[in-house]
PDB file of C-alpha atoms in Angstrom:
ATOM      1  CA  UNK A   8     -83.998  94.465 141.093  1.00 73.00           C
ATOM      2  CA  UNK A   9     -86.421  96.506 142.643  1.00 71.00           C
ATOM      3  CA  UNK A  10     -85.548 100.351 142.578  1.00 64.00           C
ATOM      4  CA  UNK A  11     -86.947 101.870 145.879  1.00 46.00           C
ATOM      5  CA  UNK A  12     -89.428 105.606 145.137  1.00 43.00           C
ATOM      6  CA  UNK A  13     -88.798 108.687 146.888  1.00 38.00           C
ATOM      7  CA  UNK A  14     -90.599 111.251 146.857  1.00 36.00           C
ATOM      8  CA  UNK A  15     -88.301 113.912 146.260  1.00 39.00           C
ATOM      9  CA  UNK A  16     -86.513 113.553 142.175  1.00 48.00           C
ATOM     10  CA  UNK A  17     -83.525 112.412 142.126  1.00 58.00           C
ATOM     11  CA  UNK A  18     -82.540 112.193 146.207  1.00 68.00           C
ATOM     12  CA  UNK A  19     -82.136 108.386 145.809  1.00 80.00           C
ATOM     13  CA  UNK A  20     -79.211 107.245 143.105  1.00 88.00           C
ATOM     14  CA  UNK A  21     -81.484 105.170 142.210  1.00 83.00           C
ATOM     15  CA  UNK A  22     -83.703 107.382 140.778  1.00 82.00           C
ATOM     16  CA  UNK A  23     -81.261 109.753 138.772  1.00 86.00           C
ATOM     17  CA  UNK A  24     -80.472 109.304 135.891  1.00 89.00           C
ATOM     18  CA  UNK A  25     -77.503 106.555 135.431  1.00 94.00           C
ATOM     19  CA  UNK A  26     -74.404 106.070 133.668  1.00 97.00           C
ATOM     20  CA  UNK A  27     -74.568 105.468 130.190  1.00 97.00           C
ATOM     21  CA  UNK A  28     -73.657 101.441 128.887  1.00 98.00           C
ATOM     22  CA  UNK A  29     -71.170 102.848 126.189  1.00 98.00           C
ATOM     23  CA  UNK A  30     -68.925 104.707 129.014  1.00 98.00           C
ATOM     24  CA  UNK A  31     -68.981 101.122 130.551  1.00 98.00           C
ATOM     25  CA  UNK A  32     -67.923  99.545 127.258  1.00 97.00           C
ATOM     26  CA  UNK A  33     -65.176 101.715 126.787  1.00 97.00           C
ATOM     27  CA  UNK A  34     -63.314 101.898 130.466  1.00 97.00           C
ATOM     28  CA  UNK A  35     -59.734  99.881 130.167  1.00 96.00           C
ATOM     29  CA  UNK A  36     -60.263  99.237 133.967  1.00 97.00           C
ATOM     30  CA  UNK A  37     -62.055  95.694 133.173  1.00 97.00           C
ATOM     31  CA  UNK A  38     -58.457  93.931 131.573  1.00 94.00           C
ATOM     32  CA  UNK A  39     -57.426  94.885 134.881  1.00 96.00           C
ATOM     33  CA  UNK A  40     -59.750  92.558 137.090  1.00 98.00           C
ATOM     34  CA  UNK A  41     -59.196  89.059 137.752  1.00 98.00           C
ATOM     35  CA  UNK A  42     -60.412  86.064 136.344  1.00 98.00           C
ATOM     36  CA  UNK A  43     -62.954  84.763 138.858  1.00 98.00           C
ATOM     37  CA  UNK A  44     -62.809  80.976 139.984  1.00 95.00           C
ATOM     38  CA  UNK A  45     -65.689  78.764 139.272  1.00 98.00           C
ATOM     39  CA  UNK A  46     -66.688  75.731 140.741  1.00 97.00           C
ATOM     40  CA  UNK A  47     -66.404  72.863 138.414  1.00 93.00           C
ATOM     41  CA  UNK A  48     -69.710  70.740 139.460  1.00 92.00           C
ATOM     42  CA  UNK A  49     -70.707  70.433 143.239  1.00 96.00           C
ATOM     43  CA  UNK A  50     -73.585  72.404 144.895  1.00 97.00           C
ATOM     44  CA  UNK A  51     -73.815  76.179 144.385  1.00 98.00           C
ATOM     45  CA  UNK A  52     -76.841  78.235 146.350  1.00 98.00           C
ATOM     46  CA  UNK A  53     -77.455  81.773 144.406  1.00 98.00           C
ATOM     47  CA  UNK A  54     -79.661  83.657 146.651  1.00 98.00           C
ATOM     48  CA  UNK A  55     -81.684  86.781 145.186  1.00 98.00           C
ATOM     49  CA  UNK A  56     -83.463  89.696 146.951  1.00 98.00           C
ATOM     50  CA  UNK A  57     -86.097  90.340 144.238  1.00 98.00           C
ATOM     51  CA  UNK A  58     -86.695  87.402 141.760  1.00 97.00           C
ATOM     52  CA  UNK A  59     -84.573  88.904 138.274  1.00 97.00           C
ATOM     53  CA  UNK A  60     -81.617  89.982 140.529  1.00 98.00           C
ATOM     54  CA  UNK A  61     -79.653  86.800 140.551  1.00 98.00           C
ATOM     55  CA  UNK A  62     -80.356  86.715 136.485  1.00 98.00           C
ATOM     56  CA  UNK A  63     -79.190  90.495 135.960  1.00 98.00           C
ATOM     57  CA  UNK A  64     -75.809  90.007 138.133  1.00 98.00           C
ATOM     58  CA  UNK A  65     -74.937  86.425 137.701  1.00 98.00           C
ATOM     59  CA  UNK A  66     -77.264  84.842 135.085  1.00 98.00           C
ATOM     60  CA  UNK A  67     -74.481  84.080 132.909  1.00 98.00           C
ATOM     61  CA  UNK A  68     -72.333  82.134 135.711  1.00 98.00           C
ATOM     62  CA  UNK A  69     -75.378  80.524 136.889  1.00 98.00           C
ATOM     63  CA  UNK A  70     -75.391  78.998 132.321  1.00 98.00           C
ATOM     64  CA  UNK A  71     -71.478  78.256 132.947  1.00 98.00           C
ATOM     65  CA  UNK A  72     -72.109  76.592 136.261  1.00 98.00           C
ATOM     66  CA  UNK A  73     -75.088  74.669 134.581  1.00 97.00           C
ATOM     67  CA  UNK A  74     -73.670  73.707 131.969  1.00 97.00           C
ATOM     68  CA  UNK A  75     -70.392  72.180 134.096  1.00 96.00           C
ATOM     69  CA  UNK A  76     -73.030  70.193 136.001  1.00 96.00           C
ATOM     70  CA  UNK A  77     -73.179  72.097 139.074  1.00 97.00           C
ATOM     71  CA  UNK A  78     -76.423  71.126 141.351  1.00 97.00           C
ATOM     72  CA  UNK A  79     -78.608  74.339 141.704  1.00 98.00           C
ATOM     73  CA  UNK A  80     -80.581  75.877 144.273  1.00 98.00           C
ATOM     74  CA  UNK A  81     -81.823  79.671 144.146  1.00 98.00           C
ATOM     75  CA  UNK A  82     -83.259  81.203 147.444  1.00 98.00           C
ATOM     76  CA  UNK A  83     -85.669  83.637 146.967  1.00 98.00           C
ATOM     77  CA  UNK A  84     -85.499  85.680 149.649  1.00 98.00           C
ATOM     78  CA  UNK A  85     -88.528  88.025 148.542  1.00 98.00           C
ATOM     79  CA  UNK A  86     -91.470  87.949 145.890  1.00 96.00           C
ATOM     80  CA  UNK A  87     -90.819  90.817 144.132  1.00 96.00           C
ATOM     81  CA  UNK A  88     -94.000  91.915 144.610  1.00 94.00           C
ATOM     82  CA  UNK A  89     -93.353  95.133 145.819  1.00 89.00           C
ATOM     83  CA  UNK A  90     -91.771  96.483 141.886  1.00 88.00           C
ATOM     84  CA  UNK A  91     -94.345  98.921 141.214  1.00 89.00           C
ATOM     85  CA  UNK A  92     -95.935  99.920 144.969  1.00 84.00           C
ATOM     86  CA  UNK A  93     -98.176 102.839 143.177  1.00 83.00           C
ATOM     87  CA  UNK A  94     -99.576 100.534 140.290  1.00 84.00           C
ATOM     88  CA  UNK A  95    -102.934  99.298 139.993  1.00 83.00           C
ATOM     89  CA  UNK A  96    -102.882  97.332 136.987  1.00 89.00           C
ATOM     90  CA  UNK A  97    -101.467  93.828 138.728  1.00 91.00           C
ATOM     91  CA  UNK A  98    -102.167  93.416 142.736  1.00 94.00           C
ATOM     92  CA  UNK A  99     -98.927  92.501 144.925  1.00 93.00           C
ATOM     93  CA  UNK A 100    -100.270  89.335 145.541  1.00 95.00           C
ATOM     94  CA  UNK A 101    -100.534  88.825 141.352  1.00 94.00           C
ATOM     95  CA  UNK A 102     -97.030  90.624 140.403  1.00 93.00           C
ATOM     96  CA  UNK A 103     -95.419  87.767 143.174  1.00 95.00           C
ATOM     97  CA  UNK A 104     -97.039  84.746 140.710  1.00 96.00           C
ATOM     98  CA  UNK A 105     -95.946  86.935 137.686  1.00 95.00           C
ATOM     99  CA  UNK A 106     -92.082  87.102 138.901  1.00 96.00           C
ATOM    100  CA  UNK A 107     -92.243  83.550 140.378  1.00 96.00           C
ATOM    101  CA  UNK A 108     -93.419  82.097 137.001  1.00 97.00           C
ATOM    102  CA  UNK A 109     -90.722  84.639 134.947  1.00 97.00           C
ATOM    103  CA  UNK A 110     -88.032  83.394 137.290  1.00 97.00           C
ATOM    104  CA  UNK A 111     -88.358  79.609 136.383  1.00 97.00           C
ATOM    105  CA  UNK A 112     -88.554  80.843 132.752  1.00 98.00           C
ATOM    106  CA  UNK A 113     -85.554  82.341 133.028  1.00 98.00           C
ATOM    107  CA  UNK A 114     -83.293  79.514 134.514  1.00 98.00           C
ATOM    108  CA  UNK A 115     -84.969  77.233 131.603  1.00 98.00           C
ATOM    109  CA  UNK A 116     -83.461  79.810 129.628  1.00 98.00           C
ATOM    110  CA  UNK A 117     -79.729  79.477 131.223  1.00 98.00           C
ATOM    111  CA  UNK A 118     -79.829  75.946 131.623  1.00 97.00           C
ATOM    112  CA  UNK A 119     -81.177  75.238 134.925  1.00 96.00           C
ATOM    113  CA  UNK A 120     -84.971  73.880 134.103  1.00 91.00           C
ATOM    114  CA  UNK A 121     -85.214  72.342 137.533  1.00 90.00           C
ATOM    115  CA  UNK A 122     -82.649  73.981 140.531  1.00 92.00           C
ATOM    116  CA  UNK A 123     -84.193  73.757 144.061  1.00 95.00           C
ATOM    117  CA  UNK A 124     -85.911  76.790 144.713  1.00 97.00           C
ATOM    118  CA  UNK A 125     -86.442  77.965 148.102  1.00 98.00           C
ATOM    119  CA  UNK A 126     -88.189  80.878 148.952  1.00 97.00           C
ATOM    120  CA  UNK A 127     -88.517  82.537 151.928  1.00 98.00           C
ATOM    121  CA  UNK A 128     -91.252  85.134 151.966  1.00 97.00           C
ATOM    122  CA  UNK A 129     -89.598  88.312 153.486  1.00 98.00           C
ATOM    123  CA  UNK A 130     -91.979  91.136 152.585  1.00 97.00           C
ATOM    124  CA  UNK A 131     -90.356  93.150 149.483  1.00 96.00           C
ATOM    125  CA  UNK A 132     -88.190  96.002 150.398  1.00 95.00           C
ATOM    126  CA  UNK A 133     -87.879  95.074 154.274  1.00 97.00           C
ATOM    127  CA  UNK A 134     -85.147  92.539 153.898  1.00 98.00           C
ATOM    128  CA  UNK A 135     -83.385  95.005 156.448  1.00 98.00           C
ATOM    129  CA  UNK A 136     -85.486  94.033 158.971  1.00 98.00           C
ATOM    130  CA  UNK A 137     -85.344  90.177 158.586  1.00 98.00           C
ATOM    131  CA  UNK A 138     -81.627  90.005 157.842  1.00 98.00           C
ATOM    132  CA  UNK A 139     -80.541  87.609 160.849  1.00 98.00           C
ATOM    133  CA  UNK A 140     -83.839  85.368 159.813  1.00 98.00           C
ATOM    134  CA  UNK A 141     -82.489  85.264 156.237  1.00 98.00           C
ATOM    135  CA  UNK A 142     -78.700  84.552 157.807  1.00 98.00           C
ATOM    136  CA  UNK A 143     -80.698  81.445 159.274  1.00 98.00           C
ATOM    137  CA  UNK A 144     -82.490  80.279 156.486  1.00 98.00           C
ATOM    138  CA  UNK A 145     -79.186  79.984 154.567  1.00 98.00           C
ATOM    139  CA  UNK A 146     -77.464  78.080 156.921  1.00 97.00           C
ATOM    140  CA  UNK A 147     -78.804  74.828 156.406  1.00 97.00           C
ATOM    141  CA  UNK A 148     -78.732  75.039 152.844  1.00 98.00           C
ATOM    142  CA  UNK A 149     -74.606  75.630 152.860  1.00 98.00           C
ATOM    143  CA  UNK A 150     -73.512  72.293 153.971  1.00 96.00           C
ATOM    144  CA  UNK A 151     -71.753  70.258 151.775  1.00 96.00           C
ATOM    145  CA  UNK A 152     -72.005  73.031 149.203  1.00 98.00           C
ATOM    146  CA  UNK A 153     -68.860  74.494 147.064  1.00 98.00           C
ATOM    147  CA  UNK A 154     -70.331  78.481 146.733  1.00 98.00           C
ATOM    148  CA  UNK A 155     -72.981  80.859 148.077  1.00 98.00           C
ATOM    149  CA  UNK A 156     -73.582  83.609 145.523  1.00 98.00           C
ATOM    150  CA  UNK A 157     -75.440  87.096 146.673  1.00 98.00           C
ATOM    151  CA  UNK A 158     -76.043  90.314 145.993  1.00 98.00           C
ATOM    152  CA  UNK A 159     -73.403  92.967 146.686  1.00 98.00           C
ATOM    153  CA  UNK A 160     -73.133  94.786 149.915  1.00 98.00           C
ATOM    154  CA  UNK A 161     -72.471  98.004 148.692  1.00 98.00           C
ATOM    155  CA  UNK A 162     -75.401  97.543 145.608  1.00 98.00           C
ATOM    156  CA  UNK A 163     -77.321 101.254 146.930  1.00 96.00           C
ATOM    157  CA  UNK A 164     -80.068  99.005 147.411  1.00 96.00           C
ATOM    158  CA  UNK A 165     -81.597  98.305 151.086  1.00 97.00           C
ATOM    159  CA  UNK A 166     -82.932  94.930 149.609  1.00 98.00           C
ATOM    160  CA  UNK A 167     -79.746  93.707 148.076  1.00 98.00           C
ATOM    161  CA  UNK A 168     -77.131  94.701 150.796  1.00 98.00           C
ATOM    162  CA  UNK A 169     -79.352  92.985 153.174  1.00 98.00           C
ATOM    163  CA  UNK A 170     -79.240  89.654 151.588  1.00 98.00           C
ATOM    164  CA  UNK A 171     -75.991  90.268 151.030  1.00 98.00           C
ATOM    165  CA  UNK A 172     -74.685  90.634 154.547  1.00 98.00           C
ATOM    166  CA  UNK A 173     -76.745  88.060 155.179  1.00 98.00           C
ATOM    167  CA  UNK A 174     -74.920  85.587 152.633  1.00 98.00           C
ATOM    168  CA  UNK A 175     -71.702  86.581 153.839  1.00 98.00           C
ATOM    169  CA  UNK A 176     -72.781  86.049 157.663  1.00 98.00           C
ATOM    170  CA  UNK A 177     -73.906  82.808 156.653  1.00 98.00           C
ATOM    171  CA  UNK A 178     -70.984  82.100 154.206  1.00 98.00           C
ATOM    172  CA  UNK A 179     -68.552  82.456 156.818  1.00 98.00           C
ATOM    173  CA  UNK A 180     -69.991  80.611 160.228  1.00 98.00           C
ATOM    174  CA  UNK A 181     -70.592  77.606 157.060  1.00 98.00           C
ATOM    175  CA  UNK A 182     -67.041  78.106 155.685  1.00 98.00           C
ATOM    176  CA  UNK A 183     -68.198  78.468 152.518  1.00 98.00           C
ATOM    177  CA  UNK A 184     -66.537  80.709 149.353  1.00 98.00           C
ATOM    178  CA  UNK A 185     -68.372  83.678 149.032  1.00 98.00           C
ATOM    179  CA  UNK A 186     -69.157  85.655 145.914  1.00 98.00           C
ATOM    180  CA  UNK A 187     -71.024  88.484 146.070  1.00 98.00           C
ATOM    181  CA  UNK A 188     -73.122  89.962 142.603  1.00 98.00           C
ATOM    182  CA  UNK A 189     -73.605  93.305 141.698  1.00 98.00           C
ATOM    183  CA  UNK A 190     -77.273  95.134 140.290  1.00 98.00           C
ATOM    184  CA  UNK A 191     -77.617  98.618 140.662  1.00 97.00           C
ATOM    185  CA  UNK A 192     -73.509  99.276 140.589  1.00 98.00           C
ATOM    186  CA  UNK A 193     -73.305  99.645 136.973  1.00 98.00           C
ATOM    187  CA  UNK A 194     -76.520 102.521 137.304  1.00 97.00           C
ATOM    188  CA  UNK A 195     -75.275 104.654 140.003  1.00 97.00           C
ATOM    189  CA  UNK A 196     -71.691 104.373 139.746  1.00 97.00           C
ATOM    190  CA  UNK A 197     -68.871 105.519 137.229  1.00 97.00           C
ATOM    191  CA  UNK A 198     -66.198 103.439 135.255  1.00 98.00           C
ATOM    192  CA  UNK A 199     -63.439 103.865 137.899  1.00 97.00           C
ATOM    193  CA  UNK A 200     -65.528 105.456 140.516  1.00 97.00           C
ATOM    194  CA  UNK A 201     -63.706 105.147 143.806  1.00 97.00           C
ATOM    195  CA  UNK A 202     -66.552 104.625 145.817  1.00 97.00           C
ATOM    196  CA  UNK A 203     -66.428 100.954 144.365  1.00 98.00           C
ATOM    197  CA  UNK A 204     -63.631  98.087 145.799  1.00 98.00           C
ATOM    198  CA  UNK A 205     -62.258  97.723 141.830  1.00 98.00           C
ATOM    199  CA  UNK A 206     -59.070  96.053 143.574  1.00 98.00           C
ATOM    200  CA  UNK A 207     -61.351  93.409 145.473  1.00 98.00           C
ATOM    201  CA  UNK A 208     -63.564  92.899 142.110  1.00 98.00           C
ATOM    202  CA  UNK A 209     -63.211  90.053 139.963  1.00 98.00           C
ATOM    203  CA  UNK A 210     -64.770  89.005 136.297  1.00 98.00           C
ATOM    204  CA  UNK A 211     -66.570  86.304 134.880  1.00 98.00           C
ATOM    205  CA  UNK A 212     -65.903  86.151 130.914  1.00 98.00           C
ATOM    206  CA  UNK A 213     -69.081  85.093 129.346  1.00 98.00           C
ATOM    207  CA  UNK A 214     -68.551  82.998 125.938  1.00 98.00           C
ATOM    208  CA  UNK A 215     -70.980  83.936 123.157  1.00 98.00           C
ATOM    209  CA  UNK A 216     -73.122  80.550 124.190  1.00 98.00           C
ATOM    210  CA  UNK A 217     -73.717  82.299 127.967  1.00 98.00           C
ATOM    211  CA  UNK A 218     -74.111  85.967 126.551  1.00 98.00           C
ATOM    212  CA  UNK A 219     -77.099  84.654 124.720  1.00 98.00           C
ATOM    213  CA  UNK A 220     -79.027  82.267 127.415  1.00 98.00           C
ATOM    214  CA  UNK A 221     -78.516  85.457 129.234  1.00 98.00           C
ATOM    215  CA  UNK A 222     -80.395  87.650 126.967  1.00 98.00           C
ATOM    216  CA  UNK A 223     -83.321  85.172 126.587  1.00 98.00           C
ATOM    217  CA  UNK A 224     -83.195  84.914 130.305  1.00 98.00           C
ATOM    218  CA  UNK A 225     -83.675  88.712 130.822  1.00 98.00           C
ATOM    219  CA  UNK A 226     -86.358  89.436 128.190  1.00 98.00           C
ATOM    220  CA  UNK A 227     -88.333  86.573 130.055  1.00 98.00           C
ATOM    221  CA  UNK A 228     -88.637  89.468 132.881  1.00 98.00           C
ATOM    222  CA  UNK A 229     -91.850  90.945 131.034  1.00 97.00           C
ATOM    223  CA  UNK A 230     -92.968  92.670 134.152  1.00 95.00           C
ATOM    224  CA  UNK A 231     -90.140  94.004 134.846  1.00 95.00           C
ATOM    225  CA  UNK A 232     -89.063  95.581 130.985  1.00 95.00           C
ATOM    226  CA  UNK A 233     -92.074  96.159 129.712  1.00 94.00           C
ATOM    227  CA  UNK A 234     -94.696  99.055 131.352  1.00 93.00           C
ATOM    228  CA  UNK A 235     -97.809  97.711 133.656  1.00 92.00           C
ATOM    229  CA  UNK A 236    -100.050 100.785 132.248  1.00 91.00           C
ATOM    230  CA  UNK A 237    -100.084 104.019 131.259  1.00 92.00           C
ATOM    231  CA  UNK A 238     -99.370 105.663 134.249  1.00 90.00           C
ATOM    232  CA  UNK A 239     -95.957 106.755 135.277  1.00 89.00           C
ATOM    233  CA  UNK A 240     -95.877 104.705 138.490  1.00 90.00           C
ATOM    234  CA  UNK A 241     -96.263 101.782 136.171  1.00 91.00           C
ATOM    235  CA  UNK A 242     -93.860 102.462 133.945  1.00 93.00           C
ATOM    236  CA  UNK A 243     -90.630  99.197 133.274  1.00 92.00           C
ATOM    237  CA  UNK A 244     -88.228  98.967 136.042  1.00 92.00           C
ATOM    238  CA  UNK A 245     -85.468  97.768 133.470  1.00 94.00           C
ATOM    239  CA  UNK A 246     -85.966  99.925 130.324  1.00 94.00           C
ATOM    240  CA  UNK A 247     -83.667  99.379 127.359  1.00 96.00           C
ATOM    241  CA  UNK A 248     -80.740 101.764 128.680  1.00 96.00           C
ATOM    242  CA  UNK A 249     -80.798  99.680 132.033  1.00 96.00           C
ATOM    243  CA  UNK A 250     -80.705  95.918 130.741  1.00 97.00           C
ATOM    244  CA  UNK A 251     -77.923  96.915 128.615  1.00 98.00           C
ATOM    245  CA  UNK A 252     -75.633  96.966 131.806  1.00 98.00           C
ATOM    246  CA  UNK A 253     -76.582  93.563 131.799  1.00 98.00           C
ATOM    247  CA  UNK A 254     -76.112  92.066 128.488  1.00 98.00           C
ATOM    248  CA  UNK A 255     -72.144  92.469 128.365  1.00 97.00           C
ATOM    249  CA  UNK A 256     -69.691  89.761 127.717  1.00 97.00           C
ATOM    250  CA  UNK A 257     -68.382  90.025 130.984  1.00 98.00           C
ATOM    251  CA  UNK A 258     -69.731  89.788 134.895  1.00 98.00           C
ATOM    252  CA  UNK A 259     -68.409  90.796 137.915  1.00 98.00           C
ATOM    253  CA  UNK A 260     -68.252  89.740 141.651  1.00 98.00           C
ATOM    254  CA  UNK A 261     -66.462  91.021 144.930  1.00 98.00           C
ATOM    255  CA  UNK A 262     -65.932  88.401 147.333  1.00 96.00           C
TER     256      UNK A 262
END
């Protein structure tokens, strides 16, 4: 989940100040979405620009498809290790083992102690860059298999709309469903906001067994919640007001 640093307060959404969970709580727009359609068993990729991502947008589908004995396999399309580029408490090359080892934490955590993970090295924050590589590496992986799941397209991150494009490219030369996760939506964005798809969206209901393999997943993200060091440019990526986006009893996914 990576939030890219400007230099100038504020000029990235990103960086100002987001919407608060209780206004998400509260909007009537969510009765309005869609159940979204699961796979019962079969093969289901989840592929993940920053390790975290596909636990913060889809961690609670990943328990439900666990749990209905769907075979797993998570592409990590970066380390991570570019979360705090100013630190100097924990080296790039150390915050990549950090998020790798937090990662399989969390799937023990939803129910997944052993998916396939693949990982394909693109250098954190330049997904851009490698996006027809990433289109490649994901091809091979989608035979045979009932779902690709990705991050969102229009997610205000460089990293995540990337790997999203890159899913869907993928997705559709396979012929495989597409589902597409959202990160950064609910910090940026507004219940209602028009500059999101609501009629394309769809939700995942989350039963109180998912909700809390979720939770336990996300607190496993230590480097990511909790500060490096003192400094500012260590400070959590996901502070309290941020993982609460994340701990609802719902999810949601364009296609």
């Amino acid at each position: 989940m990576n939030a890219p640093r400007t230099r100038t307060r504020y000029a990235d959404p990103l960086q100002a100040p987001g919407t608060e969970e209780h206004l998400w709580r509260a909007w009537r727009g969510w009765t309005a979405l869609p159940e979204a359609r699961l796979p019962r068993g079969g093969r289901v990729v989840v592929a993940a620009a920053h390790p975290d991502d596909e636990v913060l947008g889809f961690g609670g589908a990943i328990s439900l498809l666990a749990g209905a004995g769907s075979d797993l396999t998570i592409v990590a399309v970066t380390d991570g290790e570019g979360s705090h580029p100013a630190g100097r408490t924990v080296t790039p090359a150390a915050m990549a083992r950090h998020r790798a080892e937090e990662r399989r934490a969390a799937l023990r955590e939803l129910g997944a102690p052993d998916p396939g993970i693949v990982r394909l090295g693109v250098p954190d924050t330049r997904v851009a860059r490698h996006e027809r590589a990433v289109a490649r590496a994901l091809a091979p992986l989608l035979s045979g298999a009932a779902l690709l799941a990705a991050p969102w397209t229009g997610d205000v991150h460089s990293d995540h709309e990337a790997t999203g494009r890159a899913a869907r490219a993928a997705a559709a030369r396979a012929g495989v469903r597409c589902l597409l996760y959202p990160v950064w939506l609910w910090h940026w964005a507004r219940p209602g906001d028009p500059r999101v798809p609501w009629e394309e969206a769809a939700r995942i209901d989350l039963p109180p067994e998912a909700r809390g393999r979720k939770a336990a997943a996300v607190a496993r993200f230590v480097s990511q919640t909790e500060p490096l060091g003192p400094a500012p440019e260590e400070a959590a990526i996901l502070p309290p007001e941020e993982i609460a986006h994340h701990l609802r009893d719902v999810e949601v996914v364009f296609p």
